[in-house]
Short mmCIF file of C-alpha atoms and ligand atoms in Angstrom, two decimals:
data_model
loop_
_atom_site.label_atom_id
_atom_site.label_comp_id
_atom_site.label_asym_id
_atom_site.label_seq_id
_atom_site.Cartn_x
_atom_site.Cartn_y
_atom_site.Cartn_z
CA MET A 11 19.71 7.35 -6.76
CA ASN A 12 16.05 8.30 -6.62
CA SER A 13 14.75 10.81 -4.11
CA VAL A 14 12.79 8.29 -1.98
CA ILE A 15 15.92 6.29 -1.22
CA ASP A 16 17.82 9.51 -0.75
CA LEU A 17 15.26 10.65 1.80
CA TYR A 18 15.36 7.24 3.48
CA LEU A 19 19.14 7.43 3.84
CA LYS A 20 18.92 10.91 5.28
CA HIS A 21 16.37 9.75 7.82
CA HIS A 22 17.59 6.34 8.80
CA HIS A 23 15.45 5.53 11.83
CA MET A 24 16.82 3.35 14.65
CA GLN A 25 14.67 2.37 17.57
CA LEU A 26 16.75 0.83 20.34
CA PRO A 27 16.08 -0.70 23.78
CA ARG A 28 16.80 1.67 26.65
CA GLU A 29 17.25 -0.71 29.57
CA VAL A 30 18.75 -4.19 29.25
CA ILE A 31 19.13 -6.39 32.33
CA VAL A 32 20.69 -9.85 32.03
CA GLY A 33 21.46 -12.09 34.99
CA ASN A 34 20.40 -14.32 37.83
CA GLY A 35 17.35 -12.85 39.59
CA ALA A 36 16.92 -10.05 37.01
CA LEU A 37 13.15 -10.47 37.28
CA GLU A 38 13.15 -8.74 40.68
CA ARG A 39 14.24 -5.55 38.94
CA VAL A 40 10.98 -5.30 36.96
CA PRO A 41 9.34 -2.66 39.23
CA GLU A 42 12.52 -0.56 39.35
CA ILE A 43 12.92 -0.58 35.55
CA SER A 44 9.24 0.10 35.07
CA ARG A 45 9.39 3.11 37.42
CA LYS A 46 12.58 4.37 35.79
CA LEU A 47 10.85 4.39 32.42
CA GLY A 48 7.91 6.32 33.87
CA PHE A 49 5.41 3.45 34.00
CA ARG A 50 4.01 3.77 37.52
CA LYS A 51 0.28 3.28 37.04
CA SER A 52 -0.81 0.46 34.77
CA ALA A 53 0.49 -2.50 32.82
CA LEU A 54 -0.78 -5.37 30.72
CA ILE A 55 1.03 -8.69 30.88
CA ILE A 56 0.77 -10.97 27.84
CA ALA A 57 1.92 -14.49 28.63
CA GLY A 58 1.10 -18.13 27.97
CA LYS A 59 -0.40 -20.42 30.60
CA LYS A 60 2.98 -21.99 31.29
CA THR A 61 5.06 -18.83 31.07
CA TYR A 62 2.59 -17.08 33.38
CA ASP A 63 3.38 -19.69 36.05
CA ILE A 64 7.12 -19.51 35.33
CA ALA A 65 7.50 -15.71 35.35
CA GLY A 66 4.31 -13.77 34.53
CA LYS A 67 2.76 -14.26 37.95
CA THR A 68 5.88 -12.97 39.68
CA VAL A 69 5.98 -9.93 37.39
CA LYS A 70 2.32 -9.24 38.22
CA GLU A 71 2.87 -9.54 41.98
CA LEU A 72 6.01 -7.40 41.92
CA LEU A 73 4.25 -4.63 40.02
CA GLU A 74 1.15 -4.83 42.21
CA ASP A 75 3.34 -4.54 45.31
CA ASP A 76 4.55 -1.35 43.67
CA LYS A 77 0.91 -0.10 43.56
CA MET A 78 0.43 -0.62 39.85
CA GLU A 79 -2.78 -1.79 38.24
CA VAL A 80 -1.91 -4.96 36.35
CA ASN A 81 -4.05 -6.95 33.93
CA THR A 82 -3.18 -10.22 32.24
CA LEU A 83 -3.95 -11.69 28.84
CA LEU A 84 -3.10 -15.34 28.24
CA VAL A 85 -2.37 -16.40 24.66
CA GLU A 86 -1.20 -19.74 23.27
CA THR A 87 -0.49 -18.94 19.62
CA ALA A 88 0.65 -15.92 17.60
CA THR A 89 -2.01 -15.58 14.92
CA ILE A 90 -3.63 -12.43 13.52
CA MET A 91 -6.59 -13.32 15.77
CA ASP A 92 -4.39 -13.33 18.88
CA VAL A 93 -2.87 -9.99 17.92
CA GLY A 94 -6.39 -8.60 17.33
CA ALA A 95 -7.55 -9.78 20.75
CA ALA A 96 -4.48 -8.25 22.39
CA GLU A 97 -5.06 -4.95 20.59
CA GLU A 98 -8.67 -4.92 21.77
CA LYS A 99 -7.45 -5.43 25.33
CA ILE A 100 -4.91 -2.58 24.99
CA ARG A 101 -7.58 -0.26 23.54
CA THR A 102 -9.97 -1.02 26.42
CA LEU A 103 -7.51 -0.99 29.33
CA LYS A 104 -5.10 1.65 27.99
CA PRO A 105 -2.08 0.30 29.93
CA GLN A 106 1.03 2.50 30.01
CA VAL A 107 3.17 -0.49 29.06
CA VAL A 108 2.77 -4.03 27.73
CA PHE A 109 4.95 -6.85 29.08
CA GLY A 110 5.54 -9.86 26.86
CA VAL A 111 6.48 -12.83 29.05
CA GLY A 112 7.44 -16.02 27.23
CA GLY A 113 9.56 -17.71 24.59
CA GLY A 114 8.52 -16.83 21.08
CA THR A 115 4.80 -16.53 20.44
CA LYS A 116 3.89 -14.50 23.53
CA ILE A 117 6.61 -11.96 22.92
CA ASP A 118 5.54 -11.73 19.27
CA VAL A 119 1.90 -11.07 20.20
CA ALA A 120 2.89 -8.47 22.82
CA LYS A 121 5.36 -6.75 20.48
CA CYS A 122 3.05 -6.61 17.48
CA SER A 123 -0.14 -5.58 19.31
CA SER A 124 1.62 -2.91 21.42
CA ALA A 125 3.27 -1.49 18.27
CA HIS A 126 -0.09 -1.18 16.52
CA GLN A 127 -1.56 0.53 19.58
CA GLU A 128 1.47 2.79 20.04
CA THR A 129 2.16 1.50 23.53
CA PRO A 130 5.69 0.73 24.80
CA PHE A 131 6.66 -2.93 25.14
CA ILE A 132 8.98 -4.67 27.60
CA SER A 133 10.39 -8.09 26.70
CA ILE A 134 10.76 -10.71 29.44
CA PRO A 135 12.08 -13.86 27.75
CA THR A 136 11.66 -17.21 29.49
CA THR A 137 13.84 -18.98 26.90
CA ALA A 138 16.84 -18.03 24.77
CA SER A 139 15.91 -19.97 21.65
CA HIS A 140 15.99 -17.12 19.06
CA ASP A 141 16.73 -13.42 18.59
CA GLY A 142 13.06 -12.35 18.53
CA ILE A 143 13.36 -11.68 22.27
CA ALA A 144 15.17 -8.43 21.46
CA SER A 145 14.39 -7.65 17.81
CA PRO A 146 11.97 -5.06 16.43
CA LEU A 147 10.31 -7.74 14.28
CA SER A 148 7.51 -10.15 15.04
CA SER A 149 6.54 -13.43 13.46
CA ILE A 150 2.75 -13.69 13.14
CA LYS A 151 0.82 -16.62 11.65
CA GLY A 152 -1.84 -15.85 9.05
CA LEU A 153 0.02 -12.97 7.40
CA ASP A 154 0.76 -15.34 4.52
CA LYS A 155 4.47 -14.79 5.10
CA PRO A 156 6.50 -17.39 7.03
CA PHE A 157 9.01 -14.73 8.10
CA SER A 158 8.95 -11.76 10.48
CA VAL A 159 7.59 -8.26 9.90
CA MET A 160 8.70 -4.93 11.43
CA SER A 161 6.80 -3.86 14.56
CA GLN A 162 8.76 -2.16 17.34
CA ALA A 163 11.88 -2.64 19.45
CA PRO A 164 11.34 -3.44 23.14
CA ILE A 165 11.93 -0.39 25.33
CA ALA A 166 13.49 -2.76 27.88
CA ILE A 167 14.64 -6.37 27.98
CA ILE A 168 14.79 -8.17 31.30
CA ALA A 169 16.37 -11.61 30.91
CA ASP A 170 16.61 -13.68 34.08
CA THR A 171 19.20 -16.42 33.55
CA ASN A 172 17.78 -18.37 36.47
CA ILE A 173 14.45 -18.72 34.62
CA ILE A 174 15.98 -19.23 31.18
CA MET A 175 18.20 -22.05 32.47
CA GLN A 176 15.17 -23.96 33.71
CA ALA A 177 13.89 -24.40 30.15
CA PRO A 178 15.01 -27.56 28.31
CA TRP A 179 18.64 -27.25 27.17
CA ARG A 180 17.50 -27.74 23.59
CA PHE A 181 16.23 -24.12 23.65
CA ILE A 182 19.72 -22.82 24.42
CA ILE A 183 21.18 -24.91 21.59
CA SER A 184 18.55 -23.52 19.24
CA GLY A 185 19.47 -19.98 20.31
CA CYS A 186 23.12 -20.73 19.45
CA GLY A 187 22.06 -21.89 15.97
CA ASP A 188 20.10 -18.68 15.43
CA VAL A 189 23.18 -16.60 16.35
CA ILE A 190 25.66 -18.68 14.31
CA ALA A 191 23.29 -18.15 11.35
CA LYS A 192 24.47 -14.53 11.20
CA LEU A 193 27.70 -15.73 9.54
CA THR A 194 25.82 -16.43 6.33
CA ALA A 195 23.08 -13.80 6.81
CA VAL A 196 25.71 -11.05 6.76
CA ARG A 197 27.42 -12.60 3.70
CA ASP A 198 24.08 -12.64 1.88
CA TRP A 199 23.47 -9.02 2.83
CA LYS A 200 26.89 -8.00 1.55
CA LEU A 201 26.28 -9.91 -1.67
CA ALA A 202 22.97 -8.06 -2.17
CA HIS A 203 24.83 -4.81 -1.64
CA GLU A 204 27.55 -5.69 -4.14
CA GLU A 205 25.33 -7.18 -6.81
CA ARG A 206 22.01 -5.38 -6.30
CA ASN A 207 23.16 -2.10 -4.75
CA GLU A 208 21.05 -2.80 -1.68
CA TYR A 209 21.61 -0.66 1.42
CA TYR A 210 24.26 -2.30 3.63
CA GLY A 211 25.06 -1.08 7.12
CA THR A 212 28.60 -1.94 8.17
CA TYR A 213 27.91 -1.25 11.84
CA ALA A 214 24.82 -3.52 11.99
CA ALA A 215 26.62 -6.20 9.98
CA SER A 216 29.68 -6.13 12.27
CA LEU A 217 27.50 -6.37 15.36
CA ALA A 218 25.67 -9.44 14.03
CA LEU A 219 28.92 -11.05 12.90
CA MET A 220 30.63 -10.38 16.22
CA SER A 221 27.72 -12.03 18.07
CA ALA A 222 28.11 -15.16 15.94
CA LYS A 223 31.86 -15.24 16.53
CA LEU A 224 31.44 -14.82 20.30
CA VAL A 225 28.99 -17.71 20.54
CA MET A 226 31.26 -19.91 18.42
CA GLU A 227 34.33 -19.05 20.49
CA ASN A 228 32.43 -19.75 23.69
CA ALA A 229 30.87 -23.03 22.52
CA GLY A 230 32.83 -24.91 25.19
CA LEU A 231 31.57 -22.63 27.95
CA ILE A 232 27.97 -22.85 26.72
CA LYS A 233 28.23 -26.64 26.44
CA GLN A 234 29.03 -26.81 30.17
CA GLU A 235 25.50 -25.53 30.84
CA SER A 236 26.95 -22.76 32.98
CA GLU A 237 25.27 -19.45 33.78
CA GLU A 238 28.24 -17.70 32.25
CA GLY A 239 27.67 -19.51 28.96
CA VAL A 240 23.97 -18.64 28.95
CA ARG A 241 24.87 -14.99 29.53
CA VAL A 242 27.17 -15.03 26.48
CA LEU A 243 24.29 -16.41 24.42
CA LEU A 244 21.76 -13.90 25.79
CA GLU A 245 24.04 -10.97 25.16
CA ALA A 246 24.63 -12.24 21.62
CA LEU A 247 20.87 -12.63 21.00
CA ILE A 248 20.23 -9.13 22.33
CA SER A 249 23.05 -7.71 20.18
CA CYS A 250 21.47 -9.40 17.16
CA GLY A 251 18.15 -7.75 18.04
CA VAL A 252 19.95 -4.40 18.26
CA ALA A 253 21.69 -5.08 14.92
CA MET A 254 18.24 -5.41 13.31
CA SER A 255 17.13 -2.20 15.01
CA ILE A 256 20.15 -0.40 13.62
CA ALA A 257 19.69 -1.86 10.13
CA GLY A 258 15.96 -1.17 10.17
CA SER A 259 15.33 -4.68 8.84
CA SER A 260 16.13 -8.31 9.58
CA ARG A 261 18.88 -8.27 6.91
CA PRO A 262 21.93 -8.62 9.25
CA CYS A 263 20.33 -11.61 10.97
CA SER A 264 18.34 -13.48 8.35
CA GLY A 265 19.62 -14.69 4.98
CA SER A 266 19.54 -17.87 2.91
CA GLU A 267 20.01 -20.08 6.00
CA HIS A 268 16.78 -18.64 7.45
CA MET A 269 14.98 -19.24 4.15
CA PHE A 270 16.08 -22.87 4.36
CA SER A 271 14.82 -22.99 7.96
CA HIS A 272 11.42 -21.55 6.99
CA ALA A 273 11.18 -23.93 4.01
CA LEU A 274 12.04 -26.99 6.10
CA GLU A 275 9.36 -26.01 8.62
CA MET A 276 6.87 -25.94 5.73
CA VAL A 277 8.05 -29.29 4.36
CA ARG A 278 8.19 -30.97 7.76
CA PRO A 279 6.23 -28.89 10.31
CA ASN A 280 6.59 -29.01 14.10
CA GLN A 281 9.55 -31.42 14.20
CA SER A 282 12.39 -29.05 14.99
CA MET A 283 13.20 -25.64 16.42
CA HIS A 284 13.90 -22.48 14.42
CA GLY A 285 17.54 -22.15 15.50
CA GLU A 286 18.26 -25.86 15.01
CA ARG A 287 17.17 -25.60 11.37
CA CYS A 288 19.07 -22.31 10.96
CA GLY A 289 22.25 -24.01 12.20
CA ILE A 290 22.00 -26.74 9.55
CA GLY A 291 21.12 -24.11 6.96
CA THR A 292 24.26 -22.17 7.94
CA ILE A 293 26.50 -25.20 7.29
CA MET A 294 25.15 -25.51 3.74
CA MET A 295 24.97 -21.79 2.93
CA ALA A 296 28.49 -21.27 4.29
CA SER A 297 29.64 -23.90 1.81
CA LEU A 298 27.89 -22.01 -1.05
CA HIS A 299 29.57 -18.80 0.11
CA LYS A 300 32.92 -20.65 0.19
CA ALA A 301 33.21 -19.77 3.88
CA ARG A 302 34.45 -22.08 6.64
CA TRP A 303 31.46 -24.43 6.65
CA LYS A 304 33.38 -27.26 8.34
CA HIS A 305 34.15 -24.95 11.25
CA VAL A 306 30.42 -24.16 11.53
CA ARG A 307 29.59 -27.87 11.56
CA THR A 308 32.29 -28.71 14.11
CA THR A 309 31.10 -25.91 16.40
CA LEU A 310 27.48 -27.05 16.19
CA GLU A 311 28.58 -30.63 16.91
CA ARG A 312 30.59 -29.36 19.87
CA LEU A 313 27.50 -27.62 21.22
CA GLY A 314 25.50 -30.81 20.78
CA ALA A 315 23.34 -29.12 18.13
CA PRO A 316 21.78 -31.04 15.22
CA THR A 317 23.86 -31.13 12.04
CA THR A 318 22.01 -33.73 9.94
CA ALA A 319 18.51 -34.40 8.63
CA SER A 320 18.11 -37.38 10.93
CA ASP A 321 19.09 -35.25 13.96
CA LEU A 322 15.98 -33.19 13.11
CA ASP A 323 13.81 -36.25 12.49
CA ALA A 324 13.60 -35.16 8.87
CA ARG A 325 14.06 -37.35 5.82
CA LYS A 326 16.88 -36.74 3.34
CA GLU A 327 14.35 -35.74 0.68
CA ASP A 328 12.85 -33.17 3.08
CA VAL A 329 16.19 -31.37 3.32
CA VAL A 330 16.65 -31.45 -0.47
CA GLU A 331 13.09 -30.21 -1.00
CA ALA A 332 13.58 -27.42 1.57
CA LEU A 333 16.80 -26.36 -0.17
CA ARG A 334 14.98 -26.23 -3.49
CA MET A 335 12.10 -24.24 -1.96
CA ALA A 336 14.31 -21.88 0.06
CA ALA A 337 14.98 -19.45 -2.80
CA THR A 338 11.24 -19.03 -3.39
CA ILE A 339 10.38 -18.17 0.25
CA ARG A 340 11.41 -14.52 -0.07
CA PRO A 341 12.07 -13.79 -3.72
CA GLU A 342 12.67 -10.08 -3.04
CA ARG A 343 15.53 -10.87 -0.66
CA TYR A 344 18.68 -11.40 -2.77
CA THR A 345 20.98 -14.10 -1.35
CA ILE A 346 23.50 -16.66 -2.54
CA LEU A 347 20.49 -18.82 -3.49
CA SER A 348 19.23 -16.15 -5.90
CA LYS A 349 22.68 -15.88 -7.41
CA LEU A 350 23.24 -19.61 -7.90
CA SER A 351 19.65 -20.78 -8.61
CA LEU A 352 20.26 -24.39 -7.68
CA GLY A 353 18.48 -27.28 -9.35
CA VAL A 354 17.35 -30.40 -7.46
CA ALA A 355 20.57 -32.25 -8.31
CA ASP A 356 22.64 -29.29 -7.04
CA CYS A 357 20.63 -29.25 -3.80
CA GLU A 358 21.20 -32.94 -3.25
CA ARG A 359 24.89 -32.59 -3.99
CA LEU A 360 25.21 -29.68 -1.54
CA ALA A 361 23.43 -31.57 1.26
CA LYS A 362 25.58 -34.67 0.69
CA ALA A 363 28.84 -32.76 0.42
CA THR A 364 28.22 -30.97 3.73
CA GLY A 365 27.05 -34.17 5.44
CA THR A 366 23.59 -32.86 6.31
CA ILE A 367 22.06 -35.89 4.55
ZN1 ZN B 421 16.24 -16.39 13.47
#
């Protein structure tokens, strides 16, 4: 073992959230949490136009009632330009804390820009469609990588189920797909450990795996569109975020199924949601891992999640092409796809055998 790795193992750094609030009306606790963390003077809220109306405005009013100076930055995308604009705003206003209010992109911009400017970040998700709401990674467009990069963990996560349940149900289903994906992500990680001697953290892996199992076991409850079901999902998503914080990378939560998801988005952009594609990817990658892929498919069907190309408005050849491309998305990340190096005919056979095409 060389000394750099040795040093890294000695100094494994975990940055974790300190306050996590999940439940109906959680938004009202924003001033209390903010005060508790020592942010009593100033804040910057980063939100989208829609998410500002849904939650950002309330956050602003609640903090202002608490005598804080609050500024707002509205963003619609998560490009390098957006992050640059947010950083400029943070440099000028010097807020004590940055709130990211939204689904994916707004939280990503808030997380990434606040990390660069060494300012704490609080995550206020308005949807539960993926684990980025609690992870230390952000997905930014224009970095010439379709996947996420390390930035910082939120210091607090305030997830109001009342707000999250108002989003289209498809977002919840997508969130379930992103959690179920951990079944194969963890298997890929373990494989990389066994065959490439990559660092593997049992604790982080178990946490991610347990989240996937909990969502699968509670599929019936989630399907009922109950608050209780949404809570199970939110807690699982937050645990997945924490698993990444513990691992110090996205390894426990993102494997070959995520590569398939990223590839399909490149082949057929803007047709489907991240977690929906991950769910379908998990069916196929579970089959490659010789895991219980039929159980994955049945659970997704039970949730009402997409399980076939046509469910995603994709063509059969798109799925085959995405499978072929998947291994090239992140060549440095060793997965079952690196091990098997599938040809086009293998990809087609896999998709057919698992019923995704
Ligand atoms: Zn994901």
